[in-house]
mmCIF file with all atom_site columns, C-alpha atoms in Angstrom:
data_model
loop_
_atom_site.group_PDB
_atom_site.id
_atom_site.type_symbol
_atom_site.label_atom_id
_atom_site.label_alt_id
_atom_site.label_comp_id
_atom_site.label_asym_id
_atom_site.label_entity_id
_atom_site.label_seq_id
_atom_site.pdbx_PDB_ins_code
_atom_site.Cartn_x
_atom_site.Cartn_y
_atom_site.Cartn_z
_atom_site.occupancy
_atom_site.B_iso_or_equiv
_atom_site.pdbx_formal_charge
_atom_site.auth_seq_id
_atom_site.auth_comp_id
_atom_site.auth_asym_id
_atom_site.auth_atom_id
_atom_site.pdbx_PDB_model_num
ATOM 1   C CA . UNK A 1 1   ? -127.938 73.957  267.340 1.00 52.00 ? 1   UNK A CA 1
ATOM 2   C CA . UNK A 1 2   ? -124.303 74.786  267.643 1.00 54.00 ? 2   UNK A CA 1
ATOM 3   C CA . UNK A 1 3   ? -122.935 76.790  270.228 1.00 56.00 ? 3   UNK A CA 1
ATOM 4   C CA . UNK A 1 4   ? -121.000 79.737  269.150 1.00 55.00 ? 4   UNK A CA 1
ATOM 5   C CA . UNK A 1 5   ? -118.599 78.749  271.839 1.00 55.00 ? 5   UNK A CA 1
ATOM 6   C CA . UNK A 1 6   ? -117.510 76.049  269.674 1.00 57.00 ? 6   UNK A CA 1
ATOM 7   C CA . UNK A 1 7   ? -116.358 77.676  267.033 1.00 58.00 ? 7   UNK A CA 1
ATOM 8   C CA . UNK A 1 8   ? -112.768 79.230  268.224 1.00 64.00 ? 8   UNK A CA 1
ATOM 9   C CA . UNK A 1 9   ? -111.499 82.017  266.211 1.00 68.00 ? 9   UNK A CA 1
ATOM 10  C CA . UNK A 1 10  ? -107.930 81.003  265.911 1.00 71.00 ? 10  UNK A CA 1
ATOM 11  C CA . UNK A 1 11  ? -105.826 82.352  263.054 1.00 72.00 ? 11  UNK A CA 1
ATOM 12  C CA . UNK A 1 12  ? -104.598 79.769  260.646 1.00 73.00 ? 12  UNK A CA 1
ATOM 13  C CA . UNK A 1 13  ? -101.064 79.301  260.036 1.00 74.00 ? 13  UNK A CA 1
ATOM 14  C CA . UNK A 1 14  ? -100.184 80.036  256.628 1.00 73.00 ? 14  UNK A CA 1
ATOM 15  C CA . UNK A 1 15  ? -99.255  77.278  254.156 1.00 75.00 ? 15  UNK A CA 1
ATOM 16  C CA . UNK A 1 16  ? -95.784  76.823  253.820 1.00 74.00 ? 16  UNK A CA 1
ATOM 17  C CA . UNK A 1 17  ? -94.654  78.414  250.373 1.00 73.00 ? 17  UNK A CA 1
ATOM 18  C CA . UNK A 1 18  ? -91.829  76.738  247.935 1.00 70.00 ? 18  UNK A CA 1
ATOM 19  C CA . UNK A 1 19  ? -89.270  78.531  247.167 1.00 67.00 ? 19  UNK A CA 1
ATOM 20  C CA . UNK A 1 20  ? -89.125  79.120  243.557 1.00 65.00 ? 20  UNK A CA 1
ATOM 21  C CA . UNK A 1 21  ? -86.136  77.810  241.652 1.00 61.00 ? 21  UNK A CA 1
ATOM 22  C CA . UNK A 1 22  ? -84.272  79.982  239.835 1.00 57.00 ? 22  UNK A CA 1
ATOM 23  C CA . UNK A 1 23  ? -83.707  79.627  236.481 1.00 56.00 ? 23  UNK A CA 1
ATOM 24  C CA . UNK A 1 24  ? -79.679  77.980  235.753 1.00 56.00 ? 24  UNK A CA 1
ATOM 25  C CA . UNK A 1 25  ? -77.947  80.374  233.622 1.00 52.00 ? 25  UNK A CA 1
ATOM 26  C CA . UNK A 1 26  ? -74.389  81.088  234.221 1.00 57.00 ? 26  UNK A CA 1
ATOM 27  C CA . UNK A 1 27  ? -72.842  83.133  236.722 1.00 63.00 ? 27  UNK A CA 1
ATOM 28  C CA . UNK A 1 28  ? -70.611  84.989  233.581 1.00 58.00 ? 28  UNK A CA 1
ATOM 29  C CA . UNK A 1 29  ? -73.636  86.186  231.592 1.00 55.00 ? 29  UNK A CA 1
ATOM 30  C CA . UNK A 1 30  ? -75.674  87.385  234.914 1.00 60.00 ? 30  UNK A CA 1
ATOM 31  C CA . UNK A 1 31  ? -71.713  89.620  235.383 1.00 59.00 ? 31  UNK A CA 1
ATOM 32  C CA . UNK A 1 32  ? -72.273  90.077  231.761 1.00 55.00 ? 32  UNK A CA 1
ATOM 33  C CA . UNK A 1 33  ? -75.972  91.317  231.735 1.00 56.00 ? 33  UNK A CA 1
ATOM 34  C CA . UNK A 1 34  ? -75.827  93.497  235.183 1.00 62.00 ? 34  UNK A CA 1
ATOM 35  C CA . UNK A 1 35  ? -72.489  95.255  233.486 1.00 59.00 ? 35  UNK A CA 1
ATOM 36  C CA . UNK A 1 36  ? -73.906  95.774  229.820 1.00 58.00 ? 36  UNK A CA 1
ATOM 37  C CA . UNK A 1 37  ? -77.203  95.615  230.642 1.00 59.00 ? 37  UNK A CA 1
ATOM 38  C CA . UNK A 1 38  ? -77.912  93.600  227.227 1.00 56.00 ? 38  UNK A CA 1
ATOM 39  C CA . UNK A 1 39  ? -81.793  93.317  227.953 1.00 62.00 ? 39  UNK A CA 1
ATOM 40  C CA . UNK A 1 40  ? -81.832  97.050  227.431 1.00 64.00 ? 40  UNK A CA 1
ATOM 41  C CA . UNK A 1 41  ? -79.525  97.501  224.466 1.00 66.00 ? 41  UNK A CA 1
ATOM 42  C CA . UNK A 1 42  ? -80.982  94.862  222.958 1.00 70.00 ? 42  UNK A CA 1
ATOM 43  C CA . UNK A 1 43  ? -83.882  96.559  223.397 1.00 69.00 ? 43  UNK A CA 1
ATOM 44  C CA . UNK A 1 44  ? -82.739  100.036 222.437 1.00 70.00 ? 44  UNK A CA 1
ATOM 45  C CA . UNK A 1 45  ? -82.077  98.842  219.023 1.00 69.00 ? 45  UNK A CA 1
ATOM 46  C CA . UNK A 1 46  ? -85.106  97.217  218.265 1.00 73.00 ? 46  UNK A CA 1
ATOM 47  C CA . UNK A 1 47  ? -87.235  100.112 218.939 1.00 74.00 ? 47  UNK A CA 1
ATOM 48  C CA . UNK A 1 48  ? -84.203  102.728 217.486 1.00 71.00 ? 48  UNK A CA 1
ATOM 49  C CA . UNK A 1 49  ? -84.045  104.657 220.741 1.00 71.00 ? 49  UNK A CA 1
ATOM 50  C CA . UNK A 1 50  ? -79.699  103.963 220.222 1.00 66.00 ? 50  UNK A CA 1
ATOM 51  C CA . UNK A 1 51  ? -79.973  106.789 217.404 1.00 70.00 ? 51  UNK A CA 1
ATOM 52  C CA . UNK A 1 52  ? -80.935  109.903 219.637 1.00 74.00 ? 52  UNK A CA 1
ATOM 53  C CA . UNK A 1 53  ? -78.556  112.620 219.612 1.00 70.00 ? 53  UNK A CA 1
ATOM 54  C CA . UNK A 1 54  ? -77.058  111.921 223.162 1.00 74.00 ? 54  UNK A CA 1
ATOM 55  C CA . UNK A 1 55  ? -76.619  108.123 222.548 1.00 70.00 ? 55  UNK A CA 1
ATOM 56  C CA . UNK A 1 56  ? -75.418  108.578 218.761 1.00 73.00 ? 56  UNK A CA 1
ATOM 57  C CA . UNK A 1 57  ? -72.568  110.742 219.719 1.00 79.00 ? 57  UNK A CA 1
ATOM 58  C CA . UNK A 1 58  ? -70.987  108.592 222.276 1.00 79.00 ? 58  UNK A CA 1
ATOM 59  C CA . UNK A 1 59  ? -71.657  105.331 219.706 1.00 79.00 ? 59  UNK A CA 1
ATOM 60  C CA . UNK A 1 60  ? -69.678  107.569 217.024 1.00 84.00 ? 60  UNK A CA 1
ATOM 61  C CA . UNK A 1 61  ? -66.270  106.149 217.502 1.00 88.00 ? 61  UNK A CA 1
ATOM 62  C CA . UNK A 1 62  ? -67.519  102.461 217.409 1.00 88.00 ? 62  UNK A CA 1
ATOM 63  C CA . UNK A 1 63  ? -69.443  102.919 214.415 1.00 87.00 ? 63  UNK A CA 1
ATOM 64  C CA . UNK A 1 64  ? -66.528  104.425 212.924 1.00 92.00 ? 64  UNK A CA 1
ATOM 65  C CA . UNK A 1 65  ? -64.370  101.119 214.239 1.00 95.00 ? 65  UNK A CA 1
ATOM 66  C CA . UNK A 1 66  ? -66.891  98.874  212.667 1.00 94.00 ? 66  UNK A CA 1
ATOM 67  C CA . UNK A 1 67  ? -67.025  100.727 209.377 1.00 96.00 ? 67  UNK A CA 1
ATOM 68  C CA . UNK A 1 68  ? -62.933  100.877 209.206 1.00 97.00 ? 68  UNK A CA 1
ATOM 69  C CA . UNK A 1 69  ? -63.175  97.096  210.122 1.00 97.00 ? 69  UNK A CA 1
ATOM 70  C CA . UNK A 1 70  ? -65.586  96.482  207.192 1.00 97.00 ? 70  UNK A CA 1
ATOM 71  C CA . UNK A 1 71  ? -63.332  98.012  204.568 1.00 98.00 ? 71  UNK A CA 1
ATOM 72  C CA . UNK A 1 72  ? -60.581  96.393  205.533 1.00 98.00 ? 72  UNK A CA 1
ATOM 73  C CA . UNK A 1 73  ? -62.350  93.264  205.491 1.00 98.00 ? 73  UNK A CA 1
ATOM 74  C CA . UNK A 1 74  ? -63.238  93.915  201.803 1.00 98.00 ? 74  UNK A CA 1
ATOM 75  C CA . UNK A 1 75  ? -59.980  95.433  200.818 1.00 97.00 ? 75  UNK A CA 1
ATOM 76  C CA . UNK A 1 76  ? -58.615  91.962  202.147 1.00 98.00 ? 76  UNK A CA 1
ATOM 77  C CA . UNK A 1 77  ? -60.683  89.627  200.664 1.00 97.00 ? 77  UNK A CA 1
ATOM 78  C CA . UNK A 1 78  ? -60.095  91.191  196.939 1.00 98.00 ? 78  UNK A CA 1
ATOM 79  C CA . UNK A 1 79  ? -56.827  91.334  197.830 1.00 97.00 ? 79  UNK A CA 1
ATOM 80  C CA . UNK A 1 80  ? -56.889  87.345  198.016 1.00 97.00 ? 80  UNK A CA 1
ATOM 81  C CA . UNK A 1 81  ? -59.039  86.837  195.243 1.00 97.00 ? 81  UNK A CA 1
ATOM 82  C CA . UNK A 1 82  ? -56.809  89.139  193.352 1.00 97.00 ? 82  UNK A CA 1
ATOM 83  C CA . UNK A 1 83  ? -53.945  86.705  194.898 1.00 98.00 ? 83  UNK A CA 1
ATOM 84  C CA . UNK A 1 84  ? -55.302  83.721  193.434 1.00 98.00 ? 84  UNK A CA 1
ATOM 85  C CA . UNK A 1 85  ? -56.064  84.696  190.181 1.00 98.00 ? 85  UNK A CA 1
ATOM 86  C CA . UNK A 1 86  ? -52.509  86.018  189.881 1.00 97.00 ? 86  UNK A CA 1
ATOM 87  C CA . UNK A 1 87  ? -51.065  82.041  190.982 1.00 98.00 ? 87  UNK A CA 1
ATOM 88  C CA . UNK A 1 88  ? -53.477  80.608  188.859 1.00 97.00 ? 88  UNK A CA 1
ATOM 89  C CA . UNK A 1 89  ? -52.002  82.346  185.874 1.00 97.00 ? 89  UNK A CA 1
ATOM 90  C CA . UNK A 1 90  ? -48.529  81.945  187.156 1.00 98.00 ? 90  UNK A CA 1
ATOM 91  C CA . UNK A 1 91  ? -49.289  78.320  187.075 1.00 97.00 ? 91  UNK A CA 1
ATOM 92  C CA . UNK A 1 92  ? -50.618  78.197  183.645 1.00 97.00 ? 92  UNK A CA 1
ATOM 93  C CA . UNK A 1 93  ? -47.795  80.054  182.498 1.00 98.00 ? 93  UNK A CA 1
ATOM 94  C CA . UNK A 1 94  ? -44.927  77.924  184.160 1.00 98.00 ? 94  UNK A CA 1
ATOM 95  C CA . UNK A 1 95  ? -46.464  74.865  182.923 1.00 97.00 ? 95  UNK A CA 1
ATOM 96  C CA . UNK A 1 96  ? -46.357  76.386  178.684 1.00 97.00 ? 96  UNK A CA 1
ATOM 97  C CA . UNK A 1 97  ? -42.677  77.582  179.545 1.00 97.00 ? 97  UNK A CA 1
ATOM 98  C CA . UNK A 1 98  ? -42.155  73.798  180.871 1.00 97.00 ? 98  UNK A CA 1
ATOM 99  C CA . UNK A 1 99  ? -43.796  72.343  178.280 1.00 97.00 ? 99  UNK A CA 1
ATOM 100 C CA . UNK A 1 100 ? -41.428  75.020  175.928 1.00 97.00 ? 100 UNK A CA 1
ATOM 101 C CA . UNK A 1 101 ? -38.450  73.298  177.572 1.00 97.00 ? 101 UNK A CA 1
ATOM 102 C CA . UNK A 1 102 ? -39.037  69.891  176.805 1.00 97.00 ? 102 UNK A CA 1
ATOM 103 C CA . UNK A 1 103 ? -40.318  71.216  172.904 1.00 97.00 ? 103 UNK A CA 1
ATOM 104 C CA . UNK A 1 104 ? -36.939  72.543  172.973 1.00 97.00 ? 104 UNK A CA 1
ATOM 105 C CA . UNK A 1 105 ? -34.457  70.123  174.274 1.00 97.00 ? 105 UNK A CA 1
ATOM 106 C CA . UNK A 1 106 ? -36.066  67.387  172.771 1.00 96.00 ? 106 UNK A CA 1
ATOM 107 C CA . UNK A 1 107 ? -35.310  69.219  169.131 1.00 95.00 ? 107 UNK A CA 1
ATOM 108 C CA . UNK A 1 108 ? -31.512  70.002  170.587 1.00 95.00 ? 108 UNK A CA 1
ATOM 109 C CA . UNK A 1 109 ? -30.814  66.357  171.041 1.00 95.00 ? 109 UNK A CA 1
ATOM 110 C CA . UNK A 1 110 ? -31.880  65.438  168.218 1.00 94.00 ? 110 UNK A CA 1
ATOM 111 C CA . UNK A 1 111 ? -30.301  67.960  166.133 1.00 91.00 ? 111 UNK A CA 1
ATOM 112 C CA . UNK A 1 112 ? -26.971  67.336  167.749 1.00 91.00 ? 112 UNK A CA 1
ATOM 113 C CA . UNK A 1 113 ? -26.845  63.866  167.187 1.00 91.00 ? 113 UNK A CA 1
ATOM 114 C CA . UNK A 1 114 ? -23.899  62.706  165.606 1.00 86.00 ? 114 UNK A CA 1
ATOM 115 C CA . UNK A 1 115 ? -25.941  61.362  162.425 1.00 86.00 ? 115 UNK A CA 1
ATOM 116 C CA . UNK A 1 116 ? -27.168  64.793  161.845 1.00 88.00 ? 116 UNK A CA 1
ATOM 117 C CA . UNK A 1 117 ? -24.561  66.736  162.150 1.00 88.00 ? 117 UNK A CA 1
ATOM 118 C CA . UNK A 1 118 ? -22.131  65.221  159.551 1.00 86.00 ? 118 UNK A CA 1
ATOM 119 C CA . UNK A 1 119 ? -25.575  65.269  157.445 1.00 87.00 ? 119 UNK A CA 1
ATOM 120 C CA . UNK A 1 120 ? -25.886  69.131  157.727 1.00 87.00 ? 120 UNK A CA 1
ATOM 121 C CA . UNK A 1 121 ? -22.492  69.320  157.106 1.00 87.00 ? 121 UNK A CA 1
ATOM 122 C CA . UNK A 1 122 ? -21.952  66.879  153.601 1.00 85.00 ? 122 UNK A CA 1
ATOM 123 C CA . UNK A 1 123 ? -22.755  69.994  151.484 1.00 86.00 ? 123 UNK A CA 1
ATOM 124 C CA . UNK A 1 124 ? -20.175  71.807  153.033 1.00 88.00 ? 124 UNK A CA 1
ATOM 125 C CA . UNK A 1 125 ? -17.445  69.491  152.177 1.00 83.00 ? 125 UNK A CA 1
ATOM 126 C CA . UNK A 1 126 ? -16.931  69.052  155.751 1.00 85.00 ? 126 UNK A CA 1
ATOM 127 C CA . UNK A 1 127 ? -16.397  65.087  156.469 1.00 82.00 ? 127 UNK A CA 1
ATOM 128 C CA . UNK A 1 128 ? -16.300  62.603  159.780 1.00 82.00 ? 128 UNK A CA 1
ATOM 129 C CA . UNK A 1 129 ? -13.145  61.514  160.890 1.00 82.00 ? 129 UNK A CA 1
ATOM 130 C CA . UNK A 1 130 ? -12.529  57.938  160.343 1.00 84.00 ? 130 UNK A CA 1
ATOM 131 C CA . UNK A 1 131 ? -9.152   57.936  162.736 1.00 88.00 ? 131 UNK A CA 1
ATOM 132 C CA . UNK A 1 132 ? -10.215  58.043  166.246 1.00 88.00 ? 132 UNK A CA 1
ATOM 133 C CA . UNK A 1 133 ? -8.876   60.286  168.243 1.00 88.00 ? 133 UNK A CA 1
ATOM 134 C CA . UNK A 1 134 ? -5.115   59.870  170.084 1.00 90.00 ? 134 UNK A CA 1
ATOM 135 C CA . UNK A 1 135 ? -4.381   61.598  173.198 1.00 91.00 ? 135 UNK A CA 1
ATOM 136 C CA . UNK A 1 136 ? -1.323   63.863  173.323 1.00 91.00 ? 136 UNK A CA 1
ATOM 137 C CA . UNK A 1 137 ? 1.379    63.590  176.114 1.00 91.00 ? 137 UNK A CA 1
ATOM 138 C CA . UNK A 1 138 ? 3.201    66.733  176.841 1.00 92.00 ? 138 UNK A CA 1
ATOM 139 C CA . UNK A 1 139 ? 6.543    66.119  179.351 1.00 88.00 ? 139 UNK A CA 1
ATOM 140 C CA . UNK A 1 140 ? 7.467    68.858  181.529 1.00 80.00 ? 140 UNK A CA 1
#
């Protein structure tokens, strides 16, 4: 038998909890997430609660922004397709007008040429001078 002396009621000393360790995340997005609270507009959205009457009103402006900012993002995009198409064309067409040139000038030499010209001009009774010519010397 066991005495009931024995058995001491003592209180036990509680064990000795760890601290928990906190999660790392960046001192920025906990400044970031107390100031725009981005647990609870994230949530807002998701469940629509952003498009009651109070919250829709103040949001009016920046939807506006974003819209403006949307159509100018189109307008500006066209406007550089719309670019490019126009140097494309501009290319095309400078290299026909160079092409033109060449066409051109190559047909002027060769019509200019000495041999052709008194040949375009035999019918005419127009002939080449067979004395070369002598350079005059004027005194002053």
């Amino acid at each position: 038998m066991t005495k009931i002396s024995d058995h001491k009621n003592t209180v036990r000393p509680k064990p000795v909890e760890k601290p928990l360790k906190k999660k790392r995340s960046f001192r920025a997005f906990n400044v970031l997430n107390q100031k725009v609270n981005v647990g609870g507009s994230l949530h807002s959205i998701v469940d629509g609660s952003f498009l009651t009457r109070d919250n829709l009103t103040t949001q009016v402006p920046f939807i506006l922004f974003l819209t403006l900012m949307a159509i100018f993002y189109i307008a500006n995009s066209y406007n550089a397709e719309k670019t490019m198409i126009e140097i494309s064309k501009t290319k095309r067409e400078l290299e026909e007008l160079r092409y033109e040139y060449i066409t051109t000038k190559s047909a002027l030499m060769y019509h200019s040429k000495q041999s052709e010209v008194a040949n375009k001009l035999k019918n005419t009774g127009v002939k080449e001078s067979v004395v070369p010519p002598v350079k005059i010397h004027v005194k002053e």
